CSV table of C-alpha atoms in Angstrom, one decimal:
chain,number,residue,atom,x,y,z
A,246,UNK,CA,41.9,160.3,37.2
A,247,UNK,CA,40.6,160.1,34.0
A,248,UNK,CA,41.2,157.1,32.7
A,249,UNK,CA,41.5,158.5,28.8
A,250,UNK,CA,44.6,160.5,29.3
A,251,UNK,CA,46.8,157.7,27.9
A,252,UNK,CA,50.9,158.4,27.4
A,253,UNK,CA,51.9,156.4,24.0
A,254,UNK,CA,55.4,156.2,23.1
A,255,UNK,CA,55.6,156.5,18.8
A,256,UNK,CA,59.2,155.1,17.4
A,257,UNK,CA,59.7,156.9,14.8
A,258,UNK,CA,62.0,155.4,11.6
A,259,UNK,CA,66.0,155.7,12.0
A,260,UNK,CA,66.7,156.5,8.1
A,261,UNK,CA,64.4,154.9,6.0
A,262,UNK,CA,60.8,157.0,6.2
A,263,UNK,CA,58.5,153.4,4.7
A,264,UNK,CA,60.0,151.8,8.2
A,265,UNK,CA,56.8,153.9,10.3
A,266,UNK,CA,53.5,151.9,11.0
A,267,UNK,CA,50.7,152.1,10.2
A,268,UNK,CA,49.9,151.9,13.7
A,269,UNK,CA,51.6,155.2,14.2
A,270,UNK,CA,50.6,156.7,11.7
A,271,UNK,CA,46.8,156.8,12.7
A,272,UNK,CA,47.7,157.2,16.7
A,273,UNK,CA,50.1,160.7,15.8
A,274,UNK,CA,46.6,161.4,13.9
A,275,UNK,CA,44.5,160.5,16.1
A,276,UNK,CA,46.0,162.1,19.9
A,277,UNK,CA,45.6,165.2,21.3
A,278,UNK,CA,49.6,166.8,21.8
A,279,UNK,CA,52.3,164.9,19.8
A,280,UNK,CA,55.7,165.9,21.9
A,281,UNK,CA,58.7,165.9,20.5
A,282,UNK,CA,62.7,166.2,20.2
A,283,UNK,CA,62.9,168.9,18.0
A,284,UNK,CA,59.6,170.5,16.3
A,285,UNK,CA,61.7,171.1,13.0
A,286,UNK,CA,62.7,167.2,12.5
A,287,UNK,CA,59.6,166.1,13.2
A,288,UNK,CA,57.9,168.4,11.5
A,289,UNK,CA,59.4,167.4,8.3
A,290,UNK,CA,58.2,163.7,9.0
A,291,UNK,CA,54.2,165.1,10.1
A,292,UNK,CA,54.2,166.9,6.8
A,293,UNK,CA,55.1,163.5,4.9
A,294,UNK,CA,52.5,162.1,6.4
A,295,UNK,CA,49.8,164.1,6.6
A,296,UNK,CA,49.6,164.7,10.3
A,297,UNK,CA,48.2,167.8,11.2
A,298,UNK,CA,49.1,167.2,15.2
A,299,UNK,CA,49.5,170.0,17.2
A,300,UNK,CA,53.3,169.1,18.8
A,301,UNK,CA,55.2,170.7,21.9
A,302,UNK,CA,59.0,170.3,22.3
A,303,UNK,CA,60.3,167.7,24.5
A,304,UNK,CA,63.6,167.4,25.7
A,305,UNK,CA,66.8,165.8,27.2
A,306,UNK,CA,67.4,170.4,28.1
A,307,UNK,CA,63.8,169.9,29.1
A,308,UNK,CA,63.0,167.2,30.1
A,309,UNK,CA,62.8,168.1,34.2
A,310,UNK,CA,60.6,170.7,33.6
A,311,UNK,CA,58.2,169.3,31.4
A,312,UNK,CA,57.2,165.4,32.7
A,313,UNK,CA,55.0,166.7,35.4
A,314,UNK,CA,53.4,169.3,33.3
A,315,UNK,CA,52.6,166.8,30.7
A,316,UNK,CA,51.9,164.1,32.9
A,317,UNK,CA,49.3,166.3,34.6
A,318,UNK,CA,47.6,166.8,31.1
A,319,UNK,CA,47.4,163.2,30.3
A,320,UNK,CA,46.3,162.5,34.1
A,321,UNK,CA,43.4,164.9,33.0
A,322,UNK,CA,42.3,163.3,30.1
A,323,UNK,CA,44.3,164.2,27.3
A,324,UNK,CA,46.4,162.1,25.4
A,325,UNK,CA,50.0,162.4,24.2
A,326,UNK,CA,52.1,161.3,22.0
A,327,UNK,CA,55.8,161.4,22.6
A,328,UNK,CA,58.6,160.9,19.5
A,329,UNK,CA,61.6,161.0,19.0
A,330,UNK,CA,64.3,162.5,16.0
A,331,UNK,CA,64.5,158.4,15.5
A,332,UNK,CA,64.2,155.8,16.9
A,333,UNK,CA,62.4,154.4,20.1
A,334,UNK,CA,61.5,157.2,23.0
A,335,UNK,CA,63.9,156.3,25.8
A,336,UNK,CA,66.1,154.3,23.6
A,337,UNK,CA,69.2,157.0,24.5
A,338,UNK,CA,66.5,159.3,23.9
A,339,UNK,CA,64.3,161.7,26.3
A,340,UNK,CA,61.2,159.3,28.0
A,341,UNK,CA,62.3,157.7,30.9
A,342,UNK,CA,61.5,161.3,33.0
A,343,UNK,CA,58.1,161.4,31.7
A,344,UNK,CA,57.1,157.6,31.8
A,345,UNK,CA,58.6,157.4,35.2
A,346,UNK,CA,56.1,160.3,36.5
A,347,UNK,CA,53.0,158.6,34.5
A,348,UNK,CA,54.0,154.8,36.4
A,349,UNK,CA,54.0,157.1,39.2
A,350,UNK,CA,50.3,159.4,38.8
A,351,UNK,CA,49.3,155.6,37.5
A,352,UNK,CA,49.2,156.7,34.3
A,353,UNK,CA,48.5,154.7,31.4
A,354,UNK,CA,52.0,154.1,29.4
A,355,UNK,CA,51.7,152.8,25.7
A,356,UNK,CA,54.4,152.1,23.9
A,357,UNK,CA,54.1,150.7,19.8
A,358,UNK,CA,57.2,148.4,19.0
A,359,UNK,CA,59.0,150.1,15.9
A,360,UNK,CA,62.1,151.7,15.2
A,361,UNK,CA,65.4,151.0,16.7
A,362,UNK,CA,69.1,151.5,15.2
A,363,UNK,CA,70.8,148.8,17.8
A,364,UNK,CA,68.4,145.9,17.1
A,365,UNK,CA,69.2,145.2,13.3
A,366,UNK,CA,72.8,146.8,13.7
A,367,UNK,CA,72.6,143.6,15.8
A,368,UNK,CA,71.1,140.9,13.9
A,369,UNK,CA,73.1,141.8,11.1
A,370,UNK,CA,76.8,141.9,12.5
A,371,UNK,CA,77.5,139.2,13.1
A,372,UNK,CA,78.3,138.8,16.5
A,373,UNK,CA,76.1,136.3,18.8
A,374,UNK,CA,72.9,138.2,19.6
A,375,UNK,CA,71.2,135.6,21.9
A,376,UNK,CA,72.5,137.7,24.8
A,377,UNK,CA,73.9,141.2,24.8
A,378,UNK,CA,74.1,144.6,27.2
A,379,UNK,CA,73.3,147.7,25.6
A,380,UNK,CA,75.6,150.5,26.6
A,381,UNK,CA,74.0,153.7,24.9
A,382,UNK,CA,77.2,155.6,24.8
A,383,UNK,CA,80.2,156.0,27.0
A,384,UNK,CA,80.5,158.3,29.3
A,385,UNK,CA,83.0,160.9,27.7
A,386,UNK,CA,84.4,162.1,30.2
A,387,UNK,CA,83.4,161.9,33.7
A,388,UNK,CA,83.2,157.6,34.6
A,389,UNK,CA,84.5,156.5,31.8
A,390,UNK,CA,87.4,154.2,31.6
A,391,UNK,CA,85.6,153.1,35.4
A,392,UNK,CA,83.2,152.3,32.6
A,393,UNK,CA,85.1,150.5,30.4
A,394,UNK,CA,86.8,148.9,32.5
A,395,UNK,CA,83.9,147.0,34.6
A,396,UNK,CA,82.9,145.5,30.5
A,397,UNK,CA,86.6,144.3,29.8
A,398,UNK,CA,85.6,140.8,30.9
A,399,UNK,CA,81.4,141.3,30.2
A,400,UNK,CA,81.1,137.8,28.3
A,401,UNK,CA,78.1,139.2,26.0
A,402,UNK,CA,78.0,141.3,23.1
A,403,UNK,CA,78.1,144.6,23.9
A,404,UNK,CA,76.1,147.7,22.0
A,405,UNK,CA,77.2,151.3,22.0
A,406,UNK,CA,76.2,154.4,20.1
A,407,UNK,CA,78.1,156.5,19.3
A,408,UNK,CA,79.4,159.7,16.9
A,409,UNK,CA,81.4,159.8,14.2
A,410,UNK,CA,83.3,162.7,15.9
A,411,UNK,CA,84.1,160.4,18.8
A,412,UNK,CA,84.3,156.8,16.9
A,413,UNK,CA,88.2,157.4,16.8
A,414,UNK,CA,88.9,157.7,20.0
A,415,UNK,CA,86.2,154.9,21.0
A,416,UNK,CA,87.5,152.2,19.0
A,417,UNK,CA,91.7,153.3,20.7
A,418,UNK,CA,89.8,153.1,24.3
A,419,UNK,CA,88.0,149.7,23.4
A,420,UNK,CA,91.5,148.3,22.3
A,421,UNK,CA,93.3,149.5,25.2
A,422,UNK,CA,90.2,147.7,27.5
A,423,UNK,CA,89.4,145.3,25.8
A,424,UNK,CA,92.3,144.0,23.4
A,425,UNK,CA,93.5,144.2,19.6
A,426,UNK,CA,91.9,141.5,18.1
A,427,UNK,CA,88.5,141.8,20.0
A,428,UNK,CA,86.1,141.3,17.3
A,429,UNK,CA,83.9,144.0,17.1
A,430,UNK,CA,81.8,145.3,14.0
A,431,UNK,CA,81.0,149.5,13.4
A,432,UNK,CA,77.3,149.6,11.9
A,433,UNK,CA,76.3,153.3,9.9
A,434,UNK,CA,73.3,154.9,8.6
A,435,UNK,CA,70.7,151.9,10.0
A,436,UNK,CA,68.1,152.1,7.3
A,437,UNK,CA,70.0,154.7,5.3
A,438,UNK,CA,70.5,154.6,1.6
A,439,UNK,CA,74.2,154.4,2.8
A,440,UNK,CA,73.8,151.9,5.2
A,441,UNK,CA,77.2,150.2,5.9
A,442,UNK,CA,78.6,147.1,7.7
A,443,UNK,CA,82.4,147.0,8.7
A,444,UNK,CA,83.5,144.0,10.9
A,445,UNK,CA,86.9,142.9,12.0
A,446,UNK,CA,89.3,143.0,14.6
A,447,UNK,CA,89.2,146.7,17.2
A,448,UNK,CA,92.3,147.1,16.1
A,449,UNK,CA,92.0,146.9,12.3
A,450,UNK,CA,88.8,148.9,12.6
A,451,UNK,CA,90.9,151.2,14.4
A,452,UNK,CA,93.1,151.4,11.3
A,453,UNK,CA,90.2,152.1,9.2
A,454,UNK,CA,88.7,155.2,11.0
A,455,UNK,CA,92.5,156.7,11.9
A,456,UNK,CA,92.3,157.3,7.8
A,457,UNK,CA,89.0,157.3,6.7
A,458,UNK,CA,86.3,159.9,8.3
A,459,UNK,CA,83.1,158.4,9.5
A,460,UNK,CA,80.1,159.7,8.8
A,461,UNK,CA,76.7,159.3,10.2
A,462,UNK,CA,74.7,157.4,13.0
A,463,UNK,CA,76.7,154.5,14.0
A,464,UNK,CA,76.2,151.5,15.8
A,465,UNK,CA,79.4,149.3,17.7
A,466,UNK,CA,78.8,145.7,18.1
A,467,UNK,CA,81.6,144.5,20.5
A,468,UNK,CA,82.3,140.4,20.9
A,469,UNK,CA,82.1,139.2,24.9
A,470,UNK,CA,85.1,138.3,26.7
A,471,UNK,CA,84.3,134.7,26.9
A,472,UNK,CA,83.3,134.0,23.2
A,473,UNK,CA,86.5,136.0,22.0
A,474,UNK,CA,88.5,134.2,24.1
A,475,UNK,CA,86.8,130.7,23.0
A,476,UNK,CA,87.7,131.9,19.4
A,477,UNK,CA,91.1,132.9,20.4
A,478,UNK,CA,92.3,129.7,21.2
A,479,UNK,CA,90.8,128.1,18.9
A,480,UNK,CA,92.7,129.9,16.3
A,481,UNK,CA,95.8,128.6,17.9
């Protein structure tokens, strides 16, 4: 194996382009190839930072077929960077399969620190962030109820990703399984010009978003069961 071959996971801004690190820009200029979730979206980013490195697509619809192919190229000495449309590869985005294949082959893997949506959402939510569980997107159909039931008495703060179209339904489901008075924060458009944090009970959040259409990328932070139960007890 050529020891020079390396897979580098490079986070990209979730909103403000100023969140791009100097190291990320340098790496993307130096590698042999950039794998992008959507080359059109990433093309805008690369043009902004004057990065002319060749790109190829690597997304959830082809990663099962392409992971082995790109791992072989890295094994033969290429340095390849993986980026997604926004945030850190592998966090509710493609990346895991290629990393696993590279690790299986003994290939060097690096991951740069950088942007991801749930960390600023969690820290700025006002809910406990010393212990949390990241659940990403809930299953849209099969397994959804089972997953929610299993999380109903989770004591750690819960973190979910959601789309604007499914937000109302998800808040209704969370309210059903976690209780109407469970505290939560709906965080929208992290690091963008219309960034917004809406902190309230699940019932009030459901009511609000039933009357107001949400827009943009969404992170939902939900209070853990023990913290919620303790707070409710203190209010009695």
